[in-house]
One Martini backbone bead per residue (centre of mass of N, CA, C, O) as a GRO file, in nm:
protein
  451
    1MET     BB    1   1.573   4.125  -1.530
    2SER     BB    2   1.289   3.991  -1.546
    3THR     BB    3   0.988   3.960  -1.451
    4PRO     BB    4   0.853   3.892  -1.175
    5LEU     BB    5   0.733   3.614  -0.995
    6ARG     BB    6   0.462   3.399  -0.894
    7VAL     BB    7   0.509   3.120  -0.667
    8LEU     BB    8   0.380   2.789  -0.613
    9PHE     BB    9   0.512   2.555  -0.375
   10ALA     BB   10   0.447   2.208  -0.381
   11THR     BB   11   0.477   1.997  -0.081
   12SER     BB   12   0.548   1.729   0.160
   13GLU     BB   13   0.839   1.869   0.212
   14VAL     BB   14   1.071   2.047   0.449
   15ALA     BB   15   1.357   2.164   0.541
   16PRO     BB   16   1.341   2.094   0.884
   17LEU     BB   17   1.040   2.026   0.940
   18VAL     BB   18   1.019   1.807   0.687
   19LYS     BB   19   1.217   1.501   0.656
   20VAL     BB   20   1.293   1.221   0.438
   21GLY     BB   21   1.459   1.346   0.190
   22GLY     BB   22   1.570   1.519  -0.081
   23LEU     BB   23   1.315   1.694  -0.108
   24GLY     BB   24   1.358   1.863   0.146
   25ASP     BB   25   1.612   2.010   0.036
   26VAL     BB   26   1.489   2.125  -0.223
   27ALA     BB   27   1.250   2.284  -0.083
   28GLN     BB   28   1.454   2.478   0.059
   29ALA     BB   29   1.645   2.580  -0.188
   30LEU     BB   30   1.490   2.663  -0.448
   31PRO     BB   31   1.305   2.891  -0.340
   32LYS     BB   32   1.544   3.060  -0.242
   33ALA     BB   33   1.670   3.103  -0.524
   34LEU     BB   34   1.422   3.243  -0.644
   35ALA     BB   35   1.408   3.478  -0.441
   36ALA     BB   36   1.699   3.585  -0.512
   37ARG     BB   37   1.574   3.660  -0.814
   38GLY     BB   38   1.284   3.821  -0.722
   39HIS     BB   39   1.076   3.621  -0.636
   40ARG     BB   40   0.757   3.514  -0.539
   41VAL     BB   41   0.739   3.269  -0.271
   42ASP     BB   42   0.515   3.000  -0.202
   43LEU     BB   43   0.502   2.755   0.045
   44VAL     BB   44   0.324   2.436   0.042
   45LEU     BB   45   0.199   2.231   0.311
   46PRO     BB   46   0.100   2.018   0.517
   47GLY     BB   47  -0.079   2.000   0.836
   48TYR     BB   48   0.103   1.873   1.039
   49ALA     BB   49   0.176   1.737   1.315
   50GLY     BB   50   0.401   1.959   1.497
   51LEU     BB   51   0.396   2.217   1.382
   52PRO     BB   52   0.425   2.526   1.382
   53ALA     BB   53   0.283   2.798   1.471
   54GLY     BB   54   0.047   3.021   1.318
   55ARG     BB   55  -0.128   3.229   1.090
   56PRO     BB   56  -0.439   3.271   1.018
   57VAL     BB   57  -0.578   3.324   0.657
   58GLY     BB   58  -0.793   3.084   0.607
   59THR     BB   59  -1.019   2.903   0.386
   60VAL     BB   60  -1.068   2.569   0.213
   61PRO     BB   61  -1.295   2.424   0.016
   62VAL     BB   62  -1.344   2.070  -0.058
   63ALA     BB   63  -1.379   1.822  -0.332
   64ALA     BB   64  -1.393   1.444  -0.371
   65GLY     BB   65  -1.646   1.341  -0.476
   66ARG     BB   66  -1.776   1.215  -0.168
   67VAL     BB   67  -1.559   1.410  -0.049
   68ARG     BB   68  -1.516   1.632   0.232
   69ALA     BB   69  -1.343   1.955   0.305
   70ARG     BB   70  -1.159   2.175   0.534
   71PHE     BB   71  -0.908   2.417   0.489
   72HIS     BB   72  -0.638   2.561   0.663
   73VAL     BB   73  -0.469   2.864   0.643
   74THR     BB   74  -0.116   2.892   0.726
   75ASP     BB   75   0.125   3.122   0.848
   76LEU     BB   76   0.485   3.071   0.908
   77GLY     BB   77   0.641   3.263   0.742
   78ASP     BB   78   0.968   3.363   0.688
   79HIS     BB   79   1.212   3.181   0.468
   80ASP     BB   80   1.449   3.307   0.293
   81GLY     BB   81   1.205   3.472   0.129
   82VAL     BB   82   0.988   3.253   0.209
   83ARG     BB   83   0.658   3.162   0.222
   84TYR     BB   84   0.492   2.969   0.466
   85LEU     BB   85   0.243   2.719   0.412
   86THR     BB   86  -0.057   2.565   0.539
   87LEU     BB   87  -0.273   2.266   0.497
   88GLY     BB   88  -0.540   2.205   0.718
   89SER     BB   89  -0.766   1.949   0.849
   90ASP     BB   90  -1.035   1.842   1.032
   91ALA     BB   91  -1.034   1.551   0.893
   92HIS     BB   92  -0.693   1.564   0.978
   93PRO     BB   93  -0.570   1.617   1.284
   94ASP     BB   94  -0.347   1.349   1.267
   95TRP     BB   95  -0.150   1.411   1.049
   96GLU     BB   96   0.118   1.266   0.965
   97ARG     BB   97   0.420   1.226   0.901
   98PRO     BB   98   0.612   1.120   0.673
   99GLU     BB   99   0.720   0.776   0.601
  100GLY     BB  100   0.910   0.774   0.390
  101TYR     BB  101   0.757   0.632   0.078
  102VAL     BB  102   0.493   0.569   0.188
  103GLU     BB  103   0.158   0.538   0.062
  104ARG     BB  104   0.001   0.745   0.257
  105HIS     BB  105  -0.271   0.925   0.268
  106LEU     BB  106  -0.406   0.951  -0.016
  107ALA     BB  107  -0.668   1.113   0.026
  108SER     BB  108  -0.529   1.357   0.157
  109PHE     BB  109  -0.366   1.437  -0.103
  110VAL     BB  110  -0.607   1.497  -0.277
  111LEU     BB  111  -0.723   1.721  -0.100
  112PHE     BB  112  -0.471   1.892  -0.095
  113SER     BB  113  -0.465   1.940  -0.401
  114ARG     BB  114  -0.734   2.087  -0.413
  115ALA     BB  115  -0.643   2.316  -0.224
  116VAL     BB  116  -0.417   2.420  -0.403
  117ALA     BB  117  -0.599   2.489  -0.644
  118GLU     BB  118  -0.774   2.692  -0.494
  119LEU     BB  119  -0.544   2.882  -0.416
  120ALA     BB  120  -0.439   2.926  -0.722
  121THR     BB  121  -0.750   3.058  -0.800
  122HIS     BB  122  -0.736   3.278  -0.606
  123PRO     BB  123  -0.723   3.616  -0.625
  124ALA     BB  124  -0.526   3.651  -0.363
  125HIS     BB  125  -0.310   3.397  -0.470
  126ARG     BB  126  -0.247   3.402  -0.761
  127PRO     BB  127  -0.023   3.267  -0.965
  128ASP     BB  128   0.186   3.199  -1.236
  129ALA     BB  129   0.286   2.933  -1.076
  130VAL     BB  130   0.288   2.573  -1.022
  131HIS     BB  131   0.497   2.373  -0.814
  132CYS     BB  132   0.522   2.027  -0.838
  133ASN     BB  133   0.599   1.743  -0.605
  134ASP     BB  134   0.526   1.469  -0.685
  135TRP     BB  135   0.257   1.260  -0.613
  136HIS     BB  136   0.118   1.424  -0.381
  137VAL     BB  137   0.070   1.667  -0.630
  138GLY     BB  138  -0.027   1.535  -0.911
  139HIS     BB  139  -0.335   1.645  -0.913
  140VAL     BB  140  -0.311   1.949  -0.968
  141PRO     BB  141  -0.288   1.974  -1.282
  142ALA     BB  142  -0.561   1.837  -1.337
  143GLU     BB  143  -0.734   2.046  -1.184
  144LEU     BB  144  -0.643   2.305  -1.339
  145ARG     BB  145  -0.752   2.220  -1.624
  146ARG     BB  146  -1.065   2.274  -1.512
  147ARG     BB  147  -0.979   2.575  -1.490
  148PRO     BB  148  -1.011   2.892  -1.537
  149ALA     BB  149  -0.736   3.079  -1.555
  150ALA     BB  150  -0.498   2.909  -1.490
  151PRO     BB  151  -0.207   2.838  -1.395
  152ARG     BB  152   0.080   2.719  -1.435
  153SER     BB  153   0.234   2.388  -1.458
  154VAL     BB  154   0.485   2.210  -1.261
  155LEU     BB  155   0.646   1.891  -1.273
  156THR     BB  156   0.841   1.708  -1.034
  157ILE     BB  157   1.053   1.425  -1.054
  158HIS     BB  158   1.224   1.252  -0.794
  159ASN     BB  159   1.063   0.957  -0.813
  160LEU     BB  160   0.915   0.727  -1.024
  161ALA     BB  161   0.843   0.478  -0.830
  162TYR     BB  162   0.652   0.695  -0.694
  163GLN     BB  163   0.278   0.732  -0.763
  164GLY     BB  164  -0.001   0.702  -0.630
  165LEU     BB  165  -0.192   0.437  -0.587
  166PHE     BB  166  -0.525   0.336  -0.671
  167PRO     BB  167  -0.790   0.181  -0.611
  168TYR     BB  168  -1.075   0.172  -0.779
  169ASP     BB  169  -1.280   0.233  -0.549
  170LYS     BB  170  -1.129   0.487  -0.443
  171ALA     BB  171  -1.119   0.645  -0.708
  172THR     BB  172  -1.426   0.664  -0.733
  173GLU     BB  173  -1.489   0.809  -0.464
  174LEU     BB  174  -1.283   1.062  -0.557
  175GLY     BB  175  -1.306   1.107  -0.881
  176LEU     BB  176  -1.044   1.000  -1.057
  177THR     BB  177  -1.155   0.860  -1.320
  178GLY     BB  178  -1.204   1.138  -1.472
  179TYR     BB  179  -0.866   1.150  -1.528
  180GLY     BB  180  -0.787   0.833  -1.629
  181THR     BB  181  -0.659   0.787  -1.326
  182GLY     BB  182  -0.517   0.642  -1.008
  183ASN     BB  183  -0.246   0.801  -1.086
  184LEU     BB  184  -0.096   1.078  -0.972
  185LEU     BB  185   0.160   1.106  -1.144
  186ALA     BB  186   0.027   1.062  -1.420
  187GLN     BB  187  -0.146   1.311  -1.408
  188GLY     BB  188   0.083   1.515  -1.401
  189ILE     BB  189   0.217   1.432  -1.668
  190ARG     BB  190  -0.034   1.486  -1.848
  191TYR     BB  191  -0.125   1.800  -1.736
  192ALA     BB  192   0.121   1.945  -1.736
  193ASP     BB  193   0.299   2.192  -1.892
  194ALA     BB  194   0.550   2.078  -1.728
  195VAL     BB  195   0.825   1.840  -1.710
  196THR     BB  196   1.044   1.717  -1.452
  197THR     BB  197   1.377   1.629  -1.362
  198VAL     BB  198   1.696   1.590  -1.165
  199SER     BB  199   1.828   1.488  -1.447
  200PRO     BB  200   1.927   1.420  -1.761
  201ARG     BB  201   1.990   1.117  -1.728
  202TYR     BB  202   1.722   1.034  -1.592
  203ARG     BB  203   1.539   1.122  -1.814
  204ASP     BB  204   1.645   0.913  -2.019
  205GLU     BB  205   1.594   0.658  -1.846
  206THR     BB  206   1.270   0.697  -1.819
  207LEU     BB  207   1.230   0.621  -2.140
  208THR     BB  208   1.269   0.333  -2.038
  209PRO     BB  209   1.172   0.025  -1.933
  210ALA     BB  210   1.387  -0.008  -1.698
  211HIS     BB  211   1.312   0.313  -1.571
  212GLY     BB  212   0.985   0.384  -1.617
  213SER     BB  213   0.769   0.242  -1.430
  214GLY     BB  214   0.537   0.229  -1.673
  215LEU     BB  215   0.585   0.557  -1.794
  216HIS     BB  216   0.747   0.590  -2.066
  217HIS     BB  217   0.524   0.655  -2.272
  218LEU     BB  218   0.417   0.910  -2.135
  219LEU     BB  219   0.687   1.063  -2.138
  220ARG     BB  220   0.729   1.057  -2.444
  221SER     BB  221   0.465   1.228  -2.510
  222ARG     BB  222   0.604   1.508  -2.405
  223GLY     BB  223   0.877   1.551  -2.508
  224GLY     BB  224   0.984   1.885  -2.486
  225ASP     BB  225   0.823   1.894  -2.189
  226TYR     BB  226   1.073   1.717  -2.097
  227HIS     BB  227   1.301   1.770  -1.823
  228GLY     BB  228   1.650   1.802  -1.725
  229ILE     BB  229   1.731   1.915  -1.387
  230LEU     BB  230   1.982   1.984  -1.192
  231ASN     BB  231   2.059   1.968  -0.893
  232GLY     BB  232   2.153   2.125  -0.598
  233VAL     BB  233   2.345   2.299  -0.347
  234ASP     BB  234   2.338   2.425  -0.020
  235TYR     BB  235   2.626   2.590   0.093
  236HIS     BB  236   2.511   2.714   0.354
  237HIS     BB  237   2.390   2.455   0.485
  238PHE     BB  238   2.648   2.291   0.360
  239ASP     BB  239   2.898   2.362   0.610
  240PRO     BB  240   3.181   2.277   0.789
  241SER     BB  241   3.246   2.577   0.906
  242THR     BB  242   2.920   2.593   1.044
  243ASP     BB  243   2.832   2.323   1.159
  244ARG     BB  244   2.631   2.242   1.437
  245PHE     BB  245   2.664   1.912   1.429
  246LEU     BB  246   2.965   1.944   1.487
  247PRO     BB  247   3.243   1.916   1.688
  248ALA     BB  248   3.404   2.029   1.426
  249ARG     BB  249   3.542   2.269   1.229
  250TYR     BB  250   3.596   2.316   0.866
  251ASP     BB  251   3.819   2.332   0.576
  252VAL     BB  252   4.013   2.308   0.295
  253ASP     BB  253   4.253   2.484   0.455
  254ASP     BB  254   4.142   2.332   0.738
  255LEU     BB  255   4.149   1.982   0.859
  256ALA     BB  256   4.150   1.941   1.170
  257GLY     BB  257   3.839   1.894   1.219
  258LYS     BB  258   3.812   1.628   1.062
  259ALA     BB  259   3.976   1.457   1.259
  260VAL     BB  260   3.781   1.495   1.494
  261ASN     BB  261   3.531   1.371   1.354
  262ARG     BB  262   3.651   1.097   1.301
  263ALA     BB  263   3.691   1.017   1.598
  264ALA     BB  264   3.393   1.055   1.677
  265LEU     BB  265   3.282   0.839   1.486
  266GLN     BB  266   3.441   0.602   1.598
  267ARG     BB  267   3.336   0.616   1.888
  268ALA     BB  268   3.025   0.608   1.817
  269SER     BB  269   3.088   0.312   1.662
  270GLY     BB  270   3.307   0.129   1.811
  271LEU     BB  271   3.583   0.215   1.692
  272PRO     BB  272   3.889   0.248   1.623
  273VAL     BB  273   4.119   0.506   1.675
  274ASP     BB  274   4.220   0.565   1.339
  275PRO     BB  275   4.394   0.781   1.114
  276ASP     BB  276   4.462   0.557   0.863
  277VAL     BB  277   4.215   0.416   0.813
  278PRO     BB  278   3.982   0.351   0.593
  279LEU     BB  279   3.677   0.551   0.587
  280PHE     BB  280   3.349   0.447   0.540
  281ALA     BB  281   3.024   0.564   0.408
  282PHE     BB  282   2.667   0.519   0.469
  283VAL     BB  283   2.382   0.722   0.357
  284GLY     BB  284   2.042   0.609   0.399
  285ARG     BB  285   1.799   0.448   0.279
  286LEU     BB  286   1.679   0.111   0.339
  287VAL     BB  287   1.668   0.033   0.009
  288PRO     BB  288   1.699  -0.103  -0.296
  289GLN     BB  289   1.782   0.154  -0.455
  290LYS     BB  290   2.060   0.194  -0.269
  291GLY     BB  291   2.217  -0.095  -0.274
  292VAL     BB  292   2.204  -0.283  -0.007
  293GLU     BB  293   2.234  -0.567  -0.119
  294ALA     BB  294   2.521  -0.536  -0.230
  295LEU     BB  295   2.645  -0.456   0.040
  296LEU     BB  296   2.572  -0.715   0.197
  297GLU     BB  297   2.697  -0.925  -0.005
  298GLY     BB  298   2.994  -0.759   0.013
  299ILE     BB  299   3.089  -0.719   0.319
  300ASP     BB  300   3.305  -0.931   0.362
  301GLU     BB  301   3.507  -0.826   0.145
  302ILE     BB  302   3.523  -0.538   0.246
  303ALA     BB  303   3.628  -0.601   0.533
  304ALA     BB  304   3.891  -0.757   0.421
  305LEU     BB  305   4.038  -0.475   0.335
  306GLY     BB  306   4.078  -0.305   0.616
  307ILE     BB  307   3.833  -0.139   0.686
  308GLN     BB  308   3.597   0.110   0.757
  309LEU     BB  309   3.231   0.091   0.831
  310VAL     BB  310   2.955   0.324   0.808
  311VAL     BB  311   2.606   0.285   0.881
  312VAL     BB  312   2.329   0.510   0.788
  313GLY     BB  313   1.994   0.404   0.870
  314THR     BB  314   1.658   0.315   0.757
  315GLY     BB  315   1.501  -0.021   0.737
  316ALA     BB  316   1.335  -0.293   0.826
  317GLY     BB  317   1.450  -0.506   0.604
  318TYR     BB  318   1.784  -0.439   0.701
  319GLU     BB  319   1.875  -0.398   0.997
  320ARG     BB  320   1.949  -0.685   1.095
  321ALA     BB  321   2.176  -0.735   0.889
  322PHE     BB  322   2.359  -0.500   0.996
  323VAL     BB  323   2.384  -0.597   1.282
  324ARG     BB  324   2.525  -0.864   1.211
  325ALA     BB  325   2.766  -0.741   1.058
  326ALA     BB  326   2.875  -0.579   1.305
  327ARG     BB  327   2.924  -0.832   1.484
  328TRP     BB  328   3.122  -0.986   1.280
  329HIS     BB  329   3.262  -0.699   1.215
  330PRO     BB  330   3.488  -0.480   1.365
  331GLY     BB  331   3.476  -0.257   1.107
  332VAL     BB  332   3.162  -0.251   1.156
  333ALA     BB  333   2.890  -0.005   1.155
  334PHE     BB  334   2.555   0.064   1.300
  335HIS     BB  335   2.295   0.322   1.239
  336PRO     BB  336   1.957   0.348   1.331
  337ASP     BB  337   1.946   0.652   1.164
  338SER     BB  338   1.775   0.978   1.052
  339ARG     BB  339   1.939   1.198   1.157
  340GLU     BB  340   2.122   1.470   1.079
  341ALA     BB  341   2.362   1.436   1.273
  342ALA     BB  342   2.452   1.155   1.173
  343ALA     BB  343   2.507   1.235   0.880
  344ARG     BB  344   2.716   1.461   0.922
  345LEU     BB  345   2.930   1.288   1.068
  346ALA     BB  346   2.973   1.091   0.832
  347TYR     BB  347   3.074   1.294   0.630
  348ALA     BB  348   3.306   1.426   0.812
  349GLY     BB  349   3.453   1.137   0.909
  350SER     BB  350   3.504   1.050   0.621
  351ASP     BB  351   3.674   0.949   0.325
  352ALA     BB  352   3.426   0.777   0.208
  353PHE     BB  353   3.138   0.741  -0.020
  354LEU     BB  354   2.860   0.532  -0.055
  355ALA     BB  355   2.680   0.472  -0.392
  356PRO     BB  356   2.507   0.171  -0.497
  357SER     BB  357   2.283   0.237  -0.685
  358ARG     BB  358   2.046   0.127  -0.902
  359TYR     BB  359   1.916   0.417  -0.879
  360GLU     BB  360   1.953   0.789  -0.952
  361PRO     BB  361   1.829   1.082  -1.015
  362CYS     BB  362   2.078   1.245  -0.863
  363GLY     BB  363   2.252   1.266  -0.584
  364LEU     BB  364   2.308   1.446  -0.310
  365ALA     BB  365   2.495   1.299  -0.112
  366PRO     BB  366   2.764   1.308  -0.278
  367LEU     BB  367   2.771   1.622  -0.284
  368ILE     BB  368   2.790   1.659   0.020
  369ALA     BB  369   3.043   1.490   0.063
  370LEU     BB  370   3.234   1.670  -0.090
  371ARG     BB  371   3.211   1.916   0.103
  372TYR     BB  372   3.327   1.712   0.353
  373GLY     BB  373   3.566   1.526   0.230
  374SER     BB  374   3.411   1.285   0.075
  375VAL     BB  375   3.470   1.035  -0.140
  376PRO     BB  376   3.299   0.918  -0.400
  377VAL     BB  377   3.133   0.592  -0.447
  378VAL     BB  378   2.977   0.522  -0.760
  379ARG     BB  379   2.724   0.453  -0.951
  380ARG     BB  380   2.663   0.482  -1.306
  381VAL     BB  381   2.385   0.674  -1.237
  382GLY     BB  382   2.227   0.918  -1.328
  383GLY     BB  383   2.345   1.197  -1.178
  384MET     BB  384   2.618   1.056  -1.095
  385ALA     BB  385   2.736   1.037  -1.383
  386GLU     BB  386   2.774   1.351  -1.399
  387THR     BB  387   2.897   1.459  -1.122
  388ILE     BB  388   3.118   1.218  -1.092
  389GLY     BB  389   3.194   1.066  -1.352
  390GLU     BB  390   3.260   1.321  -1.546
  391SER     BB  391   3.450   1.486  -1.329
  392GLY     BB  392   3.642   1.309  -1.133
  393LEU     BB  393   3.551   1.338  -0.805
  394GLY     BB  394   3.559   1.019  -0.816
  395ILE     BB  395   3.424   0.685  -0.803
  396ALA     BB  396   3.318   0.509  -1.090
  397TYR     BB  397   3.081   0.243  -1.165
  398ASP     BB  398   2.987  -0.060  -1.304
  399GLY     BB  399   2.737  -0.241  -1.221
  400ASP     BB  400   2.520  -0.468  -0.990
  401ARG     BB  401   2.725  -0.627  -0.845
  402PRO     BB  402   2.896  -0.694  -0.568
  403ALA     BB  403   3.173  -0.714  -0.717
  404ASP     BB  404   3.169  -0.420  -0.822
  405LEU     BB  405   3.179  -0.284  -0.548
  406VAL     BB  406   3.435  -0.415  -0.439
  407ALA     BB  407   3.620  -0.307  -0.663
  408ALA     BB  408   3.573  -0.006  -0.594
  409VAL     BB  409   3.681  -0.018  -0.305
  410ARG     BB  410   3.959  -0.119  -0.379
  411ALA     BB  411   4.033   0.129  -0.550
  412ALA     BB  412   4.006   0.330  -0.315
  413VAL     BB  413   4.225   0.209  -0.135
  414THR     BB  414   4.456   0.250  -0.332
  415ARG     BB  415   4.426   0.562  -0.352
  416HIS     BB  416   4.455   0.620  -0.044
  417ALA     BB  417   4.764   0.535  -0.032
  418ASP     BB  418   4.786   0.800  -0.196
  419THR     BB  419   4.811   1.070  -0.023
  420ALA     BB  420   4.838   1.303  -0.231
  421GLY     BB  421   4.614   1.213  -0.431
  422TRP     BB  422   4.382   1.211  -0.227
  423ALA     BB  423   4.401   1.505  -0.137
  424ALA     BB  424   4.342   1.623  -0.419
  425LEU     BB  425   4.065   1.494  -0.456
  426ARG     BB  426   3.931   1.607  -0.203
  427ASP     BB  427   3.983   1.913  -0.259
  428ARG     BB  428   3.832   1.928  -0.528
  429GLY     BB  429   3.556   1.851  -0.408
  430MET     BB  430   3.534   2.088  -0.199
  431ARG     BB  431   3.546   2.310  -0.446
  432ALA     BB  432   3.304   2.222  -0.563
  433ARG     BB  433   3.007   2.335  -0.765
  434PHE     BB  434   2.642   2.278  -0.718
  435THR     BB  435   2.424   2.494  -0.792
  436TRP     BB  436   2.102   2.671  -0.817
  437ASP     BB  437   2.119   2.881  -1.045
  438ASP     BB  438   2.055   2.725  -1.308
  439ALA     BB  439   1.793   2.593  -1.217
  440ALA     BB  440   1.634   2.853  -1.158
  441ARG     BB  441   1.639   2.957  -1.451
  442ARG     BB  442   1.490   2.713  -1.578
  443TYR     BB  443   1.231   2.731  -1.414
  444GLU     BB  444   1.159   3.019  -1.484
  445ALA     BB  445   1.103   2.955  -1.786
  446LEU     BB  446   0.863   2.749  -1.724
  447TYR     BB  447   0.669   2.958  -1.580
  448ARG     BB  448   0.648   3.076  -1.851
  449PRO     BB  449   0.494   3.145  -2.116
  450ALA     BB  450   0.483   3.070  -2.424
  451ASP     BB  451   0.530   3.249  -2.726
   0.00000   0.00000   0.00000
């Protein structure tokens, strides 16, 4: 292997300490994969209230326009070969954990980004590369460009729709207008040495007006410096044979435990414990991106197919509608829950997993569902078109109408009736592997200066 690198991985979340969505899982798994390849990786995240106590290792003074702050660097110790650091400020002693992808604490993330840049250019901490994730640290590459002998920067876009937008007066106060925009993600795209997103298909989609969220021209301008690198799954972390969240463990060669989990999910959902009825699950944030409107509009016809459907997720705009649907249809259950335990039981207890997303950068949830023996039913968009659609590991459909989703569920019910065929499809999915190995190699190449 080539010379080991020192990488600073900047993120707003990392599972299980702080997890909002798929970024939390990526931030846990990718640095671990890089460390396993011999690299020294420091992960840095904001010093949110409620994080474990660590060892103070220094302070970082920062300034952004007329705003000043001092950040304390805390070492939380080694996690799977990765050193976890936090940057917390006296100016934000009650900095809450992020909730959903609501762009709150914008000024705090600008200051956090400045602190990351200070850390990355300090002689005692200077890495070979800084890997920035999403808009929260999109300002880091812009700030590094202003500093002499700064390390390389790589920006990964996990969801282009969330950009960190500042009103003009606040951007002026923080000195952001000097970087050409008050859009933190756009700053990262413009100034990073390399830009990536989480699947090749999504990379191509974001270059179009339909999926570019207003940044397609900027992304096109990066040319060959914009890469699509498919996320992987941490199969040690997501393993039904060892999963502590499950009532019973199982694997592809012994599915007795899956039947136990299925019954547990039905009981927890107030559904009849029936081993034969097709049981579908939806797990995710209740936001338009995830296709919840199509699911709600089609739920009457889906329920009429004689299936059971368990929906797990939170999102204030849709929770009441799912509560009403569950009251109206005896085969539908809703859990307004974002805890990991609820998600794992839904994966393990279901026969099929619904992912009717309007767009999906990668789609980790269907890949996790495969591991737990739940056959994905996905819309053919983003990474799901590659991992599920092209592989034949599930049922992929086109179209964004509720009728398209209903037709896909109907097709899944028909295939489920073929007991032997369904078992073969499920087992093939459980044996499939989308590891982090290839992704880690590709990121490693981007961390190194071009020849």
